[in-house]
Amino acid sequence: MKPKIAVCGRIPAPALVALREFADVWAWETDEVPSVEAVHEGVRGVDAILSLLTTKVDDALLDAAGPSLKVVSNVAVGFNNIDVPACARRGVVVTNTPGVLTDATADIAMALVLMVTRRLGEGERVIRSQEPWQWGMFYMLGSSIQHQQLGIIGMGDIGQAMARRAKAFGMTIAYSNRNRVSTEIEAELGATYLSMDELLATSDVVSVNCPYSSATHHLIDAVQLAKMKKSAYLVNTARGPIVHEAALVDALQSGVIAGAGLDVFEEEPKVHPGLLACENAVLIPHLGSATVETRTAMAMLAAKNTIAVLSGGAPLTPIPVPK
Ligand code: DGY
């Protein structure tokens, strides 16, 4: 008998084809996020679940799937949508998609640095509103990034890819991380390891690239924002709740920092109304990994993880079982 797989959101066709060759597949095939009830119905009795960021993998979903479930393959590198301890208690393997979205996400982070420092969102709004405008010596001046310090919070793959891009734009690199990266990587990137306090106080742009967990919830709050330079910018492409969004709105409105570029929000898809009114905020809708190539690679990796586990092999990119 073929194994059963539930795919809880629309994924690129090559991955669905690979899964269908191997198993009986229930797949949610539209772009709307399925209701919890629809997902619970779809996962009943399956051996594997492909979850998207919008799929809440909690005890209720695991109960709905039942004891046949062996693996949850998240089509994302971040896995804060998954209750990993609950999966571990049931012996369910959890996997994610590291590596394949590193460049796409670092591209977006760098794009946000350029957009916010050069006021590109504001500029675009002027053109589209058909307001009169005129080139002028002092018209819509931004800040140069050359010789400015980029402070990276979280020097994993994406943080390092961001550092490479920023270095090519002439920025100097500082970083803060749980552990120092190797001296080879520090030398390649010309990166200086700083404490969070030092990084916040000295950086011209601060980029959040760390994973979200209870340890990083509201890591950047009013107190941390107040440590930044008034001329500094904050960029977040990691997860919304790492930044206290209401505190950020206050900081942007009152000139505590100069601006922010955000790809992620605290309660997606909701965006704090205060942010919408901030000209000095660039806001984009969680596009970090949104290229055809990247999303295809993510879905293929999730499919390979699923097939590996259901074939009795080791997953390619497992999330470590919590202790
Ligand atoms: C991820 O994979 O965690 C990204 O946020 C998806 O865009």
Short mmCIF file of C-alpha atoms and ligand atoms in Angstrom, two decimals:
data_model
loop_
_atom_site.label_atom_id
_atom_site.label_comp_id
_atom_site.label_asym_id
_atom_site.label_seq_id
_atom_site.Cartn_x
_atom_site.Cartn_y
_atom_site.Cartn_z
CA MET A 1 0.00 0.00 0.00
CA LYS A 2 1.23 3.46 -0.86
CA PRO A 3 1.94 5.86 2.03
CA LYS A 4 -0.34 8.86 2.52
CA ILE A 5 0.88 12.44 2.46
CA ALA A 6 -0.99 15.68 3.18
CA VAL A 7 0.27 18.89 1.59
CA CYS A 8 -1.24 21.77 3.55
CA GLY A 9 -0.91 24.55 0.98
CA ARG A 10 -0.20 25.07 -2.71
CA ILE A 11 3.39 24.13 -3.58
CA PRO A 12 5.30 24.23 -6.89
CA ALA A 13 4.27 21.47 -9.30
CA PRO A 14 7.60 19.57 -9.52
CA ALA A 15 7.44 18.79 -5.80
CA LEU A 16 3.82 17.68 -6.02
CA VAL A 17 4.66 15.44 -8.98
CA ALA A 18 7.52 13.82 -7.02
CA LEU A 19 5.26 13.23 -4.04
CA ARG A 20 2.45 11.81 -6.21
CA GLU A 21 4.84 9.31 -7.81
CA PHE A 22 5.61 8.00 -4.37
CA ALA A 23 2.40 8.26 -2.36
CA ASP A 24 -1.31 8.98 -2.24
CA VAL A 25 -1.42 12.72 -1.79
CA TRP A 26 -4.09 15.01 -0.40
CA ALA A 27 -3.09 18.53 -1.39
CA TRP A 28 -4.62 21.92 -0.76
CA GLU A 29 -4.35 23.40 -4.22
CA THR A 30 -5.42 27.03 -4.00
CA ASP A 31 -3.48 30.07 -2.79
CA GLU A 32 -5.86 30.81 0.08
CA VAL A 33 -4.77 29.59 3.47
CA PRO A 34 -6.94 26.56 4.31
CA SER A 35 -9.06 26.67 7.46
CA VAL A 36 -7.86 24.69 10.46
CA GLU A 37 -10.83 22.35 9.95
CA ALA A 38 -9.88 21.69 6.31
CA VAL A 39 -6.29 20.92 7.30
CA HIS A 40 -7.36 18.63 10.14
CA GLU A 41 -9.63 16.78 7.75
CA GLY A 42 -6.86 16.52 5.11
CA VAL A 43 -4.24 15.13 7.50
CA ARG A 44 -6.41 12.36 8.97
CA GLY A 45 -4.48 9.08 8.94
CA VAL A 46 -1.50 10.32 6.90
CA ASP A 47 2.12 9.21 7.20
CA ALA A 48 3.57 12.61 6.38
CA ILE A 49 2.61 16.27 6.36
CA LEU A 50 4.14 19.02 4.25
CA SER A 51 3.45 22.17 6.23
CA LEU A 52 3.75 25.78 5.12
CA LEU A 53 4.49 28.78 7.34
CA THR A 54 0.75 29.28 7.64
CA THR A 55 0.14 25.72 8.89
CA LYS A 56 -0.04 25.56 12.66
CA VAL A 57 1.41 22.19 13.63
CA ASP A 58 0.21 21.78 17.20
CA ASP A 59 -1.23 19.01 19.36
CA ALA A 60 -4.66 19.43 17.74
CA LEU A 61 -3.25 18.85 14.26
CA LEU A 62 -1.09 15.96 15.46
CA ASP A 63 -4.16 14.40 17.11
CA ALA A 64 -6.10 14.82 13.86
CA ALA A 65 -3.32 13.08 11.91
CA GLY A 66 -3.13 10.24 14.41
CA PRO A 67 -0.47 7.62 15.18
CA SER A 68 0.46 6.87 11.54
CA LEU A 69 2.25 10.23 11.27
CA LYS A 70 6.03 9.89 10.91
CA VAL A 71 7.29 13.17 9.54
CA VAL A 72 6.37 16.85 9.27
CA SER A 73 8.36 18.54 6.50
CA ASN A 74 8.14 22.30 6.76
CA VAL A 75 8.47 24.18 3.47
CA ALA A 76 10.44 26.95 5.20
CA VAL A 77 13.67 27.36 7.08
CA GLY A 78 11.91 28.99 10.07
CA PHE A 79 9.76 26.54 12.02
CA ASN A 80 8.03 28.66 14.64
CA ASN A 81 4.72 27.40 13.21
CA ILE A 82 5.58 23.93 14.55
CA ASP A 83 5.39 22.68 18.12
CA VAL A 84 8.64 20.70 17.83
CA PRO A 85 8.50 19.26 21.39
CA ALA A 86 4.94 18.00 20.70
CA CYS A 87 6.20 16.25 17.55
CA ALA A 88 9.18 14.81 19.45
CA ARG A 89 6.89 13.41 22.17
CA ARG A 90 5.08 11.45 19.45
CA GLY A 91 8.26 10.34 17.68
CA VAL A 92 7.44 12.50 14.65
CA VAL A 93 10.51 13.74 12.74
CA VAL A 94 10.48 17.43 11.80
CA THR A 95 12.47 18.87 8.90
CA ASN A 96 12.95 22.33 7.41
CA THR A 97 14.58 23.82 4.30
CA PRO A 98 17.91 25.47 5.21
CA GLY A 99 20.36 26.53 2.53
CA VAL A 100 18.08 26.81 -0.47
CA LEU A 101 16.63 30.20 0.48
CA THR A 102 19.79 31.81 1.85
CA ASP A 103 20.59 33.94 -1.22
CA ALA A 104 17.02 34.98 -1.95
CA THR A 105 16.51 36.15 1.64
CA ALA A 106 19.85 37.95 1.80
CA ASP A 107 18.95 39.69 -1.48
CA ILE A 108 15.74 41.00 0.06
CA ALA A 109 17.56 42.12 3.22
CA MET A 110 20.07 44.05 1.10
CA ALA A 111 17.25 45.46 -1.02
CA LEU A 112 15.59 46.75 2.15
CA VAL A 113 18.86 48.37 3.26
CA LEU A 114 19.04 50.23 -0.06
CA MET A 115 15.33 51.06 -0.11
CA VAL A 116 15.22 52.53 3.36
CA THR A 117 18.52 54.41 3.26
CA ARG A 118 17.76 55.88 -0.18
CA ARG A 119 14.06 56.51 0.51
CA LEU A 120 12.91 54.46 -2.46
CA GLY A 121 9.48 53.68 -1.01
CA GLU A 122 8.82 57.36 -0.47
CA GLY A 123 10.08 58.16 -3.96
CA GLU A 124 7.83 55.57 -5.54
CA ARG A 125 4.85 56.89 -3.62
CA VAL A 126 5.50 60.41 -4.94
CA ILE A 127 5.56 59.23 -8.56
CA ARG A 128 2.48 57.04 -8.22
CA SER A 129 0.50 59.75 -6.44
CA GLN A 130 1.21 62.06 -9.41
CA GLU A 131 2.19 64.78 -6.96
CA PRO A 132 4.29 67.48 -8.66
CA TRP A 133 8.00 66.92 -8.12
CA GLN A 134 11.20 68.48 -9.33
CA TRP A 135 14.83 67.37 -9.21
CA GLY A 136 16.55 69.50 -6.61
CA MET A 137 19.91 69.60 -4.87
CA PHE A 138 18.25 68.88 -1.57
CA TYR A 139 15.29 66.87 -2.80
CA MET A 140 14.67 63.58 -0.98
CA LEU A 141 18.19 63.03 0.21
CA GLY A 142 19.00 59.71 1.81
CA SER A 143 22.12 58.32 3.45
CA SER A 144 25.06 56.62 1.74
CA ILE A 145 25.92 53.16 2.97
CA GLN A 146 29.58 53.09 1.88
CA HIS A 147 31.94 52.99 4.88
CA GLN A 148 28.94 52.61 7.17
CA GLN A 149 28.67 49.76 9.63
CA LEU A 150 26.15 46.99 9.13
CA GLY A 151 25.43 45.23 12.42
CA ILE A 152 24.09 41.73 11.83
CA ILE A 153 22.16 40.06 14.64
CA GLY A 154 22.39 36.33 13.90
CA MET A 155 25.38 35.27 11.83
CA GLY A 156 24.01 32.03 10.37
CA ASP A 157 23.90 31.29 6.64
CA ILE A 158 21.58 34.21 5.84
CA GLY A 159 23.51 36.64 8.07
CA GLN A 160 26.74 35.67 6.33
CA ALA A 161 25.19 35.97 2.85
CA MET A 162 23.94 39.42 3.88
CA ALA A 163 27.44 40.35 5.05
CA ARG A 164 28.92 39.36 1.66
CA ARG A 165 26.45 41.56 -0.16
CA ALA A 166 26.93 44.52 2.19
CA LYS A 167 30.71 44.21 1.94
CA ALA A 168 30.42 44.43 -1.85
CA PHE A 169 28.51 47.70 -1.33
CA GLY A 170 31.39 49.05 0.76
CA MET A 171 29.92 48.54 4.21
CA THR A 172 31.93 47.34 7.19
CA ILE A 173 30.53 44.36 9.04
CA ALA A 174 29.91 43.79 12.72
CA TYR A 175 27.89 40.94 14.14
CA SER A 176 26.41 39.58 17.28
CA ASN A 177 25.61 35.89 17.64
CA ARG A 178 25.23 33.23 20.31
CA ASN A 179 28.66 31.94 19.28
CA ARG A 180 31.49 33.52 17.36
CA VAL A 181 31.82 32.25 13.79
CA SER A 182 35.15 30.76 12.73
CA THR A 183 38.15 33.03 12.33
CA GLU A 184 38.19 32.08 8.60
CA ILE A 185 34.64 33.40 8.13
CA GLU A 186 35.38 36.51 10.21
CA ALA A 187 38.43 37.15 8.02
CA GLU A 188 36.56 36.52 4.75
CA LEU A 189 33.80 38.93 5.74
CA GLY A 190 36.02 41.34 7.62
CA ALA A 191 33.48 40.91 10.40
CA THR A 192 33.96 42.14 13.95
CA TYR A 193 32.23 40.27 16.79
CA LEU A 194 30.45 42.66 19.17
CA SER A 195 28.12 42.35 22.12
CA MET A 196 24.50 43.26 21.30
CA ASP A 197 24.89 46.54 23.19
CA GLU A 198 28.04 47.48 21.28
CA LEU A 199 26.50 46.46 17.98
CA LEU A 200 23.36 48.52 18.56
CA ALA A 201 25.31 51.56 19.71
CA THR A 202 27.79 51.62 16.82
CA SER A 203 25.92 50.33 13.73
CA ASP A 204 24.47 52.53 11.00
CA VAL A 205 22.20 49.73 9.85
CA VAL A 206 21.11 46.84 12.08
CA SER A 207 19.88 43.73 10.30
CA VAL A 208 17.92 41.06 12.18
CA ASN A 209 18.83 37.62 10.80
CA CYS A 210 18.41 35.31 13.80
CA PRO A 211 15.82 32.56 14.19
CA TYR A 212 12.68 33.26 16.19
CA SER A 213 12.22 31.43 19.49
CA SER A 214 11.16 32.27 23.04
CA ALA A 215 14.74 33.51 23.53
CA THR A 216 14.48 36.02 20.67
CA HIS A 217 10.87 37.15 21.26
CA HIS A 218 10.96 40.98 21.36
CA LEU A 219 14.76 40.89 21.32
CA ILE A 220 14.53 44.38 19.86
CA ASP A 221 12.25 46.40 22.10
CA ALA A 222 12.07 50.04 23.19
CA VAL A 223 15.14 49.65 25.41
CA GLN A 224 17.26 48.16 22.62
CA LEU A 225 15.98 50.65 20.02
CA ALA A 226 17.02 53.49 22.34
CA LYS A 227 20.60 52.15 22.24
CA MET A 228 20.77 52.65 18.45
CA LYS A 229 22.08 55.81 16.81
CA LYS A 230 19.40 58.34 15.87
CA SER A 231 20.71 58.13 12.31
CA ALA A 232 20.52 54.31 12.19
CA TYR A 233 18.14 52.02 10.33
CA LEU A 234 16.67 48.67 11.35
CA VAL A 235 16.02 45.89 8.82
CA ASN A 236 14.12 42.71 9.69
CA THR A 237 13.82 39.77 7.29
CA ALA A 238 13.76 37.06 9.99
CA ARG A 239 10.50 36.93 11.94
CA GLY A 240 8.18 39.76 12.99
CA PRO A 241 7.92 39.02 16.72
CA ILE A 242 11.69 39.42 17.19
CA VAL A 243 10.96 43.16 17.03
CA HIS A 244 8.42 44.79 19.36
CA GLU A 245 6.35 46.38 16.59
CA ALA A 246 4.59 49.00 18.74
CA ALA A 247 7.94 50.10 20.20
CA LEU A 248 9.34 50.34 16.68
CA VAL A 249 6.43 52.57 15.62
CA ASP A 250 7.18 54.90 18.56
CA ALA A 251 10.88 54.91 17.68
CA LEU A 252 10.17 55.74 14.03
CA GLN A 253 7.66 58.47 14.92
CA SER A 254 9.77 60.13 17.57
CA GLY A 255 13.13 60.00 15.75
CA VAL A 256 14.77 57.46 18.07
CA ILE A 257 16.02 55.80 14.85
CA ALA A 258 16.00 57.05 11.26
CA GLY A 259 14.05 54.31 9.53
CA ALA A 260 13.15 50.65 9.16
CA GLY A 261 12.86 48.11 6.37
CA LEU A 262 10.55 45.24 7.22
CA ASP A 263 9.73 42.05 5.35
CA VAL A 264 8.09 40.43 8.37
CA PHE A 265 5.52 41.55 10.92
CA GLU A 266 4.48 40.63 14.40
CA GLU A 267 1.00 39.37 13.54
CA GLU A 268 1.17 38.61 9.83
CA PRO A 269 -0.69 39.35 7.69
CA LYS A 270 -1.71 42.24 9.99
CA VAL A 271 0.59 45.23 10.03
CA HIS A 272 0.62 47.73 12.89
CA PRO A 273 -1.42 50.73 11.63
CA GLY A 274 1.25 53.06 12.99
CA LEU A 275 3.77 51.60 10.57
CA LEU A 276 1.53 52.35 7.60
CA ALA A 277 1.72 56.04 8.46
CA CYS A 278 5.54 56.10 8.81
CA GLU A 279 7.18 57.50 5.67
CA ASN A 280 10.48 56.26 7.05
CA ALA A 281 9.38 52.62 7.02
CA VAL A 282 9.69 50.37 3.97
CA LEU A 283 7.13 47.57 4.25
CA ILE A 284 7.01 44.49 2.06
CA PRO A 285 4.86 41.35 2.48
CA HIS A 286 7.21 38.53 3.61
CA LEU A 287 8.95 38.14 0.26
CA GLY A 288 12.32 36.82 1.55
CA SER A 289 12.18 33.52 -0.29
CA ALA A 290 9.69 34.56 -2.96
CA THR A 291 11.36 33.62 -6.23
CA VAL A 292 10.17 30.84 -8.51
CA GLU A 293 13.53 29.08 -8.23
CA THR A 294 13.75 29.35 -4.46
CA ARG A 295 10.19 28.27 -3.72
CA THR A 296 10.65 25.31 -6.08
CA ALA A 297 13.89 24.34 -4.33
CA MET A 298 12.22 24.66 -0.90
CA ALA A 299 9.29 22.45 -1.91
CA MET A 300 11.61 19.90 -3.55
CA LEU A 301 13.75 19.71 -0.41
CA ALA A 302 10.64 19.21 1.73
CA ALA A 303 9.46 16.48 -0.68
CA LYS A 304 12.87 14.77 -0.52
CA ASN A 305 12.84 14.90 3.28
CA THR A 306 9.39 13.32 3.31
CA ILE A 307 10.29 10.57 0.85
CA ALA A 308 13.55 9.82 2.69
CA VAL A 309 11.80 9.33 6.03
CA LEU A 310 8.90 7.32 4.60
CA SER A 311 11.42 5.10 2.79
CA GLY A 312 13.07 4.31 6.12
CA GLY A 313 16.09 6.57 5.53
CA ALA A 314 17.45 9.60 7.35
CA PRO A 315 15.96 13.02 6.64
CA LEU A 316 18.24 15.36 4.71
CA THR A 317 17.69 18.42 6.89
CA PRO A 318 16.15 17.46 10.23
CA ILE A 319 15.41 19.88 13.03
CA PRO A 320 17.26 18.60 16.10
CA VAL A 321 15.06 16.89 18.67
CA PRO A 322 14.74 19.24 21.67
CA LYS A 323 16.40 17.98 24.89
C1 DGY B 1 11.32 30.83 5.84
O1 DGY B 1 11.57 29.87 5.11
O2 DGY B 1 11.38 30.76 7.06
C2 DGY B 1 10.95 32.10 5.18
O3 DGY B 1 10.52 33.05 6.06
C3 DGY B 1 9.90 31.82 4.10
O4 DGY B 1 9.83 32.93 3.29
#
